[in-house]
Coordinates of C-alpha atoms in Angstrom, one line a residue:
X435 CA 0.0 0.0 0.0
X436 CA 1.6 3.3 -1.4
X437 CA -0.6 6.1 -0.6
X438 CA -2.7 5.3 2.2
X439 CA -0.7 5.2 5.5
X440 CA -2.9 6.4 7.9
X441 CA -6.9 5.6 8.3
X442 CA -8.9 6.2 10.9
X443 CA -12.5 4.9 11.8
X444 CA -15.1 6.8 13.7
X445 CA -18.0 4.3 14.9
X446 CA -20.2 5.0 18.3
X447 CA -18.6 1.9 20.0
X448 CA -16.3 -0.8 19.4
X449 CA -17.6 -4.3 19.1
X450 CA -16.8 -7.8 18.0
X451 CA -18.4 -7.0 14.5
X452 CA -15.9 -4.5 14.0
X453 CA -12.9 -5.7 15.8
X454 CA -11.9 -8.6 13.1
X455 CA -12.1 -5.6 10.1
X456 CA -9.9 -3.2 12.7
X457 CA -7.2 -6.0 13.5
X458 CA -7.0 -6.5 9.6
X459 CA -6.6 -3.0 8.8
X460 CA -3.8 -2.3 12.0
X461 CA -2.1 -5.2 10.6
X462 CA -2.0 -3.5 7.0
X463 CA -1.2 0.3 8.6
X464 CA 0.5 -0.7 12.3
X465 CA 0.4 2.3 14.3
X466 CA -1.8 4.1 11.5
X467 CA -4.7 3.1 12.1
X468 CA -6.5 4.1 14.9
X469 CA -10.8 3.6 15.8
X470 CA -12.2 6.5 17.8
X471 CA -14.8 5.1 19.8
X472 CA -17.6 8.1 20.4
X473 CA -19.5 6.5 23.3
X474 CA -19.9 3.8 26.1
X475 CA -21.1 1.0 24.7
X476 CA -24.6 0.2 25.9
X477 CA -25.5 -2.3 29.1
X478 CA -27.1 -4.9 27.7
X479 CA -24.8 -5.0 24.4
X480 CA -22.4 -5.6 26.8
X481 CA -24.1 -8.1 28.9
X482 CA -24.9 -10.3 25.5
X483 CA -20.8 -10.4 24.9
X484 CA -20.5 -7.7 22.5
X485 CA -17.8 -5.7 24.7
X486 CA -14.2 -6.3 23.6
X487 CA -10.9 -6.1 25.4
X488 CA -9.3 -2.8 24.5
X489 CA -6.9 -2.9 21.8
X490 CA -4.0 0.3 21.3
X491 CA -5.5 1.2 18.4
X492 CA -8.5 2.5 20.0
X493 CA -9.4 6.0 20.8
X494 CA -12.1 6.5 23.5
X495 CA -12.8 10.5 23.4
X496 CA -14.9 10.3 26.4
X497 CA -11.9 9.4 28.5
X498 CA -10.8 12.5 28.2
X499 CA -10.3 16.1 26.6
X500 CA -6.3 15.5 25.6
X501 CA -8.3 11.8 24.1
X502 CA -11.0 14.4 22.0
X503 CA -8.5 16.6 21.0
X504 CA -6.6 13.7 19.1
X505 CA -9.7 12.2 17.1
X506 CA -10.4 16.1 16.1
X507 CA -6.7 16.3 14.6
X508 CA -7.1 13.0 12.9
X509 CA -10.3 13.9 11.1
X510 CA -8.2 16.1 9.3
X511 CA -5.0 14.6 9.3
X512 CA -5.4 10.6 7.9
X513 CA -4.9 10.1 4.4
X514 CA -8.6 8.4 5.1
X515 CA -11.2 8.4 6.7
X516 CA -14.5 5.9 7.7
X517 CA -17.5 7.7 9.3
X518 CA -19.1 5.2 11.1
X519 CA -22.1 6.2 13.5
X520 CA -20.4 9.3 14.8
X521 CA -20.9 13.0 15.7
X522 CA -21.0 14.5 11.9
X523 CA -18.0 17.3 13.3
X524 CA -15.5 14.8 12.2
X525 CA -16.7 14.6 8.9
X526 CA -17.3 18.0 8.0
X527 CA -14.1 18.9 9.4
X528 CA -12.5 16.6 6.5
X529 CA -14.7 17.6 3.9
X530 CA -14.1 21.3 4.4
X531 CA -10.8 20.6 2.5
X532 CA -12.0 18.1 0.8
X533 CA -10.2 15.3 1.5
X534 CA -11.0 11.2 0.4
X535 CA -13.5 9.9 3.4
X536 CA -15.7 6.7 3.5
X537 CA -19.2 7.0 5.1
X538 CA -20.0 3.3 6.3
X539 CA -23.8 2.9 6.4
X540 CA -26.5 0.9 6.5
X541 CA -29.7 1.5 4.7
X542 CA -31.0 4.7 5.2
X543 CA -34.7 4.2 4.3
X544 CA -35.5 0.9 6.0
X545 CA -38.4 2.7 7.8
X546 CA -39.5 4.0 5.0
X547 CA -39.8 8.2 3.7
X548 CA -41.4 8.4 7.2
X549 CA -38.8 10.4 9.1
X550 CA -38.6 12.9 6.0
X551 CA -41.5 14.7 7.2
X552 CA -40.0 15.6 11.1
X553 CA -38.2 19.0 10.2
X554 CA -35.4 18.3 12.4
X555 CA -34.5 14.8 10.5
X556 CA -34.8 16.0 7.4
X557 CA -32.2 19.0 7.9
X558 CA -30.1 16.7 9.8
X559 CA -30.2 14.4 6.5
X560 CA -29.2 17.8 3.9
X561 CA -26.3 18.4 6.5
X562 CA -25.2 14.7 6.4
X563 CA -25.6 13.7 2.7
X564 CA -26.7 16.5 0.3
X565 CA -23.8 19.5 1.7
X566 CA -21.1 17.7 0.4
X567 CA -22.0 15.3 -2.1
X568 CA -20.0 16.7 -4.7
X569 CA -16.6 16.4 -2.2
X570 CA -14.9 13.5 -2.1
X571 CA -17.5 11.3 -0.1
X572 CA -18.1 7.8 -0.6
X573 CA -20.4 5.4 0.8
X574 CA -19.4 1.5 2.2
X575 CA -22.6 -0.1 1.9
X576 CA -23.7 -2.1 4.9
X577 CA -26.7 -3.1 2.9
X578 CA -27.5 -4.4 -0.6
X579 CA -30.4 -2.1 -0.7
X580 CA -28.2 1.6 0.5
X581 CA -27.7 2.5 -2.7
X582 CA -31.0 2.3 -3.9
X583 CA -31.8 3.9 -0.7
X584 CA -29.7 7.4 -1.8
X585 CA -30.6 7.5 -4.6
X586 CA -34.3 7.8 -3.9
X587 CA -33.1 10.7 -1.0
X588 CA -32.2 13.1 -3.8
X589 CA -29.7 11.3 -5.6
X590 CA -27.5 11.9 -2.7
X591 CA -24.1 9.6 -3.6
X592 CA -24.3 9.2 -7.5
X593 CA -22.2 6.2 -8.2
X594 CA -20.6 6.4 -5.2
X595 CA -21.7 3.6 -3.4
X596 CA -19.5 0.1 -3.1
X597 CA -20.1 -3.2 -1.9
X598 CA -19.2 -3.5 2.0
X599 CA -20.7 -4.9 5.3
X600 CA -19.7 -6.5 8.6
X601 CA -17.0 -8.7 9.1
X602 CA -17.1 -10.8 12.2
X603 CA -13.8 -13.1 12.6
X604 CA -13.6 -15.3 9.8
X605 CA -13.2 -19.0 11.2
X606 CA -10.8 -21.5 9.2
X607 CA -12.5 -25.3 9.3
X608 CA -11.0 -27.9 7.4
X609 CA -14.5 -27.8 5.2
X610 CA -14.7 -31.9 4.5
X611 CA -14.5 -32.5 7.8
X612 CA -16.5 -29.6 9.5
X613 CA -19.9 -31.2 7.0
X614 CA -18.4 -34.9 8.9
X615 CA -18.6 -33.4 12.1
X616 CA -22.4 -32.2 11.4
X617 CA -23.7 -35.6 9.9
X618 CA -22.4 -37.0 13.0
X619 CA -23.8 -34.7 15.6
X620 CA -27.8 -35.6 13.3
X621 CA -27.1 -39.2 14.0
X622 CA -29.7 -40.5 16.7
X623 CA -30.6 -43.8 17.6
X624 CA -33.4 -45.4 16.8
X625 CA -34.2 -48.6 18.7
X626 CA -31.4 -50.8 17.4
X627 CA -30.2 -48.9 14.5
X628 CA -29.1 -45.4 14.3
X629 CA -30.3 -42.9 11.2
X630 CA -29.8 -39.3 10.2
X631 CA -31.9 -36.5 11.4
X632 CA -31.3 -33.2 9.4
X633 CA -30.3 -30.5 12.1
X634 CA -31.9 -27.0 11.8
X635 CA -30.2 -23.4 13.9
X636 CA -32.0 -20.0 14.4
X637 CA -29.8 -18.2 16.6
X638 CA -30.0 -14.6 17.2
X639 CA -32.3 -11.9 19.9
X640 CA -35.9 -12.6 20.0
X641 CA -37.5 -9.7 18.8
X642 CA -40.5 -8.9 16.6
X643 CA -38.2 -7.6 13.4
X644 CA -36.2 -11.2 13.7
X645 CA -39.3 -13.2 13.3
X646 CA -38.2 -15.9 15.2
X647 CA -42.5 -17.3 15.2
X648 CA -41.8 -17.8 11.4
X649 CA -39.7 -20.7 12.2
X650 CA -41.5 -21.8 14.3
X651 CA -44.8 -21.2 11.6
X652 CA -42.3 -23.4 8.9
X653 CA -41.8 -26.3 11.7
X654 CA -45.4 -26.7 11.9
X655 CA -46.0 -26.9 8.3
X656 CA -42.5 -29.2 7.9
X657 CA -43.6 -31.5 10.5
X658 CA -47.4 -31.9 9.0
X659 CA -45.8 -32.8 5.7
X660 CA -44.3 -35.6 7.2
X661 CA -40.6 -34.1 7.7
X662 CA -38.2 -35.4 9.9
X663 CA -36.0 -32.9 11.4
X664 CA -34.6 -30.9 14.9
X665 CA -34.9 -27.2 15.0
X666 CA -32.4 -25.9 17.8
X667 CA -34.2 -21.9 18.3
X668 CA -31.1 -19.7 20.6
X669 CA -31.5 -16.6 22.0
X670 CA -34.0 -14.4 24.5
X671 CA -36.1 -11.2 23.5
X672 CA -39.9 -10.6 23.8
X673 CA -40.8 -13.4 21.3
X674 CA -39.3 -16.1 23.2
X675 CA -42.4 -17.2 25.4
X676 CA -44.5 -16.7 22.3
X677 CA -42.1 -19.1 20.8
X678 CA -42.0 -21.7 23.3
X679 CA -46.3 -21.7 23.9
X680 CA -46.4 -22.0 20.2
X681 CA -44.4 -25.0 19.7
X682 CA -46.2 -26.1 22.7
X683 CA -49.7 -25.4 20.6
X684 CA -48.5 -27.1 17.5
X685 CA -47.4 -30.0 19.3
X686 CA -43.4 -29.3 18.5
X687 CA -41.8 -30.4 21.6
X688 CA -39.9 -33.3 20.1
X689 CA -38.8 -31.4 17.6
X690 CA -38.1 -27.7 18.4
X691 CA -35.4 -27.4 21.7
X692 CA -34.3 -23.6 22.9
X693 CA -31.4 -22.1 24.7
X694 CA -30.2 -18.9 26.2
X695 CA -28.2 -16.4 24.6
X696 CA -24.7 -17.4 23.8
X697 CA -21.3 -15.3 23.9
X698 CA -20.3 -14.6 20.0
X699 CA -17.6 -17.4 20.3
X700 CA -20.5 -19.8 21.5
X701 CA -22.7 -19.1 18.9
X702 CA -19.8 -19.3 16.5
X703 CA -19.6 -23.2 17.9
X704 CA -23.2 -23.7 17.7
X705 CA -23.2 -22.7 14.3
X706 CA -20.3 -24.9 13.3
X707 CA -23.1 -28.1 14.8
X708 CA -25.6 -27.5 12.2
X709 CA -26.5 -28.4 8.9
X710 CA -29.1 -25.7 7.9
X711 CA -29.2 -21.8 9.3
X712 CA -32.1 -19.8 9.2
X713 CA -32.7 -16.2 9.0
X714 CA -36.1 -14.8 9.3
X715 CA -35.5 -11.3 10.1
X716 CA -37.8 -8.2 8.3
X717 CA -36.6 -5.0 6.4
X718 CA -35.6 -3.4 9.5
X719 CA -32.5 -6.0 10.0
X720 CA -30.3 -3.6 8.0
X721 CA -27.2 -6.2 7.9
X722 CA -27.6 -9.5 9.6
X723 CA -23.7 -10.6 10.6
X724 CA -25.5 -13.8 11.7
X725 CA -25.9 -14.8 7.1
X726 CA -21.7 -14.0 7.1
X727 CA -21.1 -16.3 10.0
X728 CA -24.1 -19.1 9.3
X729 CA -22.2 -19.1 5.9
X730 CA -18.4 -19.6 7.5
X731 CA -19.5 -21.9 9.4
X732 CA -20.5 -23.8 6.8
X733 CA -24.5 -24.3 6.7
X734 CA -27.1 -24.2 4.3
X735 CA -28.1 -20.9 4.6
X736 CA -32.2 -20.2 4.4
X737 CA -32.3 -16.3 4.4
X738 CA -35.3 -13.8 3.7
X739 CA -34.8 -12.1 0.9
X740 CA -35.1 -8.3 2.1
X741 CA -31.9 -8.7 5.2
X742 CA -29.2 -6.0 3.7
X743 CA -26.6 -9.1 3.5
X744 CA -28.9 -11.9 1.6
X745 CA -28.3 -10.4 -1.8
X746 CA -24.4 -10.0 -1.8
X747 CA -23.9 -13.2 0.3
X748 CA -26.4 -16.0 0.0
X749 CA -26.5 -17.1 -3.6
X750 CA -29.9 -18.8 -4.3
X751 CA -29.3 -22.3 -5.0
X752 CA -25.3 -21.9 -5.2
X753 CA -24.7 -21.5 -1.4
X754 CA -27.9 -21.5 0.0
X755 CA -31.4 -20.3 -0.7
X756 CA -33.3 -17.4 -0.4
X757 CA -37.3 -17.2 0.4
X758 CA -39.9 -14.6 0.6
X759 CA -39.2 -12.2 3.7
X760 CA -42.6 -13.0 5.6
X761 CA -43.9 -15.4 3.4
X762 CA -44.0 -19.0 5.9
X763 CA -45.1 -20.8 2.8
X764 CA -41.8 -19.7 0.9
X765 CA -39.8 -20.7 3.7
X766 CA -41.3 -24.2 3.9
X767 CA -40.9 -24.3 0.1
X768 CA -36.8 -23.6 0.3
X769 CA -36.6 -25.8 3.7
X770 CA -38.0 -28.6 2.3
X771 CA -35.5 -28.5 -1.1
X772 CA -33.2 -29.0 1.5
X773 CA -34.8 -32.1 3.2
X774 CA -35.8 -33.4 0.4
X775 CA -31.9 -33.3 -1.2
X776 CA -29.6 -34.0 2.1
X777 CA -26.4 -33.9 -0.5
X778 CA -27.6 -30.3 -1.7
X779 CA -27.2 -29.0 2.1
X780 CA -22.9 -30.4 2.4
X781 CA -22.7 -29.1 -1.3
X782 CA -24.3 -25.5 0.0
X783 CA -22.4 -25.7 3.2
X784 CA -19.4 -26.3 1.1
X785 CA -19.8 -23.3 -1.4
X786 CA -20.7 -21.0 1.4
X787 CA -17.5 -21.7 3.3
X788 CA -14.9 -20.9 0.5
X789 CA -17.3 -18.0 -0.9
X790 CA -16.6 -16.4 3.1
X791 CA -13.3 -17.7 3.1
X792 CA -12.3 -17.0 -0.9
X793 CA -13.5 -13.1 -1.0
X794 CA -16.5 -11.9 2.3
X795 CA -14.2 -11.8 5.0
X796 CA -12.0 -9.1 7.5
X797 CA -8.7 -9.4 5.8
X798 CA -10.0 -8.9 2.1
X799 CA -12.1 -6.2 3.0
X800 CA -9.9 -4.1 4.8
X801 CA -7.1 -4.9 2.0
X802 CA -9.9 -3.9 -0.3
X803 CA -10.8 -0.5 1.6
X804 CA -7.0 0.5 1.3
X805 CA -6.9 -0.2 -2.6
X806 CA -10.2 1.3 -3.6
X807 CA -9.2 4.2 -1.7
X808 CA -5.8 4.4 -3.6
X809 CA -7.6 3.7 -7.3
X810 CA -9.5 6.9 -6.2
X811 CA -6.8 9.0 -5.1
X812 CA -4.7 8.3 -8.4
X813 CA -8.0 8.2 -10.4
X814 CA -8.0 12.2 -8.9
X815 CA -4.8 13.0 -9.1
X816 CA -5.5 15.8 -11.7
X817 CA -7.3 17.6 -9.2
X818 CA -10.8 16.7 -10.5
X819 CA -13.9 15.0 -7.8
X820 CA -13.5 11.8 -9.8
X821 CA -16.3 9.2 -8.6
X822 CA -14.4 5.8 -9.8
X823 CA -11.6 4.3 -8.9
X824 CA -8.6 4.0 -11.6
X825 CA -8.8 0.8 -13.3
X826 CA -5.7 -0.8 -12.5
X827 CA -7.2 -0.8 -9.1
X828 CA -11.3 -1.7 -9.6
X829 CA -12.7 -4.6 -7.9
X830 CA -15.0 -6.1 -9.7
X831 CA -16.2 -9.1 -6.7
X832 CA -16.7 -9.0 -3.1
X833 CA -16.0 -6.0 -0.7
X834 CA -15.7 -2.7 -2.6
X835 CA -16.8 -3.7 -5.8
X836 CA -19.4 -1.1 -7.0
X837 CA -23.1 -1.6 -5.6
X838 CA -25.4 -1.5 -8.2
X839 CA -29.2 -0.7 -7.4
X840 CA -31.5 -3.1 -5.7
X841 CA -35.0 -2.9 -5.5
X842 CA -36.9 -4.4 -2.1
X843 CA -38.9 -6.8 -4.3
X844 CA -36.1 -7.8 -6.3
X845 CA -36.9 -11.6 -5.2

């Protein structure tokens, strides 16, 4: 790396879906990258595992005015910048003199125009995205559907926006025998012979937009169709009890089992046990890290199709399949392919866990940050706001590749 020797990343709080991307890219820049962490991290993130020992790289501005003072100097200072959820200060400092900075984001309209029409959100948004969109700005796309999402608000980033997302720590399995270990761990008895029971994981908070009763709704209709199968349901939230009385009502006891929340390492292991991951969340899920690490661990990935990761990462019927966010009918359709094909979920499982491995994963994405960044530096080099990178350094797959736009009902 030639140009960029200094980055720094402005985020609210650091966590463990950022601290895999942030070793990557202090292993790249040493003592040039730093992450300026804007805020105490919130209680019961922290009591779910999400706090993180303290690496040297990070900057914790409210421990401290001489601590502030730094993170304002490197707004303006690093040959780049990545606005994360942070106090927009930093970035209009930058941009003031115009200088190459990534805005990291999510969808914007995943609630819909609704917000457009409080006065104070909407001036908030001009300040944010419409000021400077002719500077060098750029957005990292936590979402397939951000882009989209701009361009409806005014246009805001034309052509700006690349492929990007969280990384969570990228786990290395020998494949062939991680799909082993999962046969055996679906092996039961059965009086004096022993036979394979497909093993099914929905792992993640119990909440309303995670639509954890979908499952549950798919279970019912698997188990009436004369399935054979165990669904393993992890986590707590306000839809747990309504989970548990409805496998209760639907007569799913010997087939649905539920646990507690688990630290980000355990879930990693749980995942690693199954054959088949589900994700049921709504639009409001503006990621899901849970698709990224269902596919590294090497499951059949079922995924609604409006989660902002499902379109980059889960190819349908390639490395796992996608259904009809909402739609229970849709999601017995994919989860019986599945069932009905028990060599299609090792040669999913199998795709998925080189596709993670191959291109989706910390090290290439902060490797891929540094060189889009350069390709747009050199591409500008003439003085001009150029908006794409030069082509010697375009990447044309996987993290920073350009985002094209995605409707909701693309699927």
């Amino acid at each position: 790396m030639d140009t960029i020797k200094t980055l720094t990343f402005y985020s609210n709080y650091f966590n463990h879906h950022q601290k895999a991307l942030c070793d990557e890219f202090y292993a790249l820049l040493g003592d040039g990258f730093k992450f300026v962490e804007t805020m105490p991290m919130e209680g019961f993130r922290s009591k779910m595992g999400w706090g993180e020992d303290t690496p040297s790289y990070v900057l914790r501005t409210y421990e401290g005015e001489e601590v502030a003072k730094a993170a304002e100097i490197l707004a303006i200072s690093s040959d780049l910048v990545i606005m994360g959820t942070a106090p927009e200060e930093y970035c209009e400092a930058r941009l003031s003199e115009n200088k190459l900075t990534f805005r990291y984001s999510e969808r914007p309209l995943k609630e819909g125009f609704i917000k457009f029409f409080i006065p104070r959100l909407t001036k908030k948004y001009i300040r944010m995205h419409l000021k400077n969109r002719d500077k060098n700005i750029y957005v990292l796309g936590a979402s397939a559907f951000t882009a989209l999402d701009f361009k409806k608000m005014f246009n805001s980033y034309p052509d700006k926006c690349y492929k990007f997302g969280y990384f969570p720590v990228h786990k290395e399995y020998d494949i062939d025998k991680l799909i082993e270990k999962k046969h055996e761990l679906a092996t039961v008895s059965d009086g004096d012979s022993t036979k394979e029971v497909p093993t099914i994981l929905w792992l993640g908070r119990m909440l309303k937009l995670k639509k954890p009763d979908l499952m549950v709704m798919a279970a019912r209709q698997l188990k009436d169709l004369g399935y054979d199968f165990k669904l393993h349901m992890v986590g707590e939230g306000e839809m747990r009890e309504v989970c548990e009385q409805m496998v209760k009502d639907f007569d799913l006891v010997d087939r649905v089992t539920f646990e507690d929340f688990l630290s980000p390492d355990g879930a990693r292991d749980r995942m690693a046990e199954y054959q088949i991951y589900v994700m049921t969340s709504n639009k409001l899920e503006g990621w899901g890290s849970v698709i990224y690490e269902g596919l590294n661990a090497g499951c059949a990935v079922v995924a609604s199709h409006i989660c902002g990761a499902t379109p980059w990462l889960v190819e349908n019927e390639k490395c796992g399949l996608v259904y009809k966010s909402g739609d229970v009918t849709s999601l017995t359709e994919k989860l019986r392919k599945l069932l009905d094909d028990k060599e299609l979920i090792d040669e999913y499982g199998k795709v998925a866990y080189l596709k993670m491995h191959d291109k989706w994963n910390p090290k290439n994405a902060a490797y891929s940050v540094i060189r889009l960044a350069e390709g747009l530096l050199k591409a500008g080099a003439d003085g001009l706001n150029i908006k794409t990178p030069d082509k010697e350094y375009e990447i044309l797959e996987g993290p920073c590749s350009k985002a094209g736009y995605l409707k909701n009902n693309w699927f």
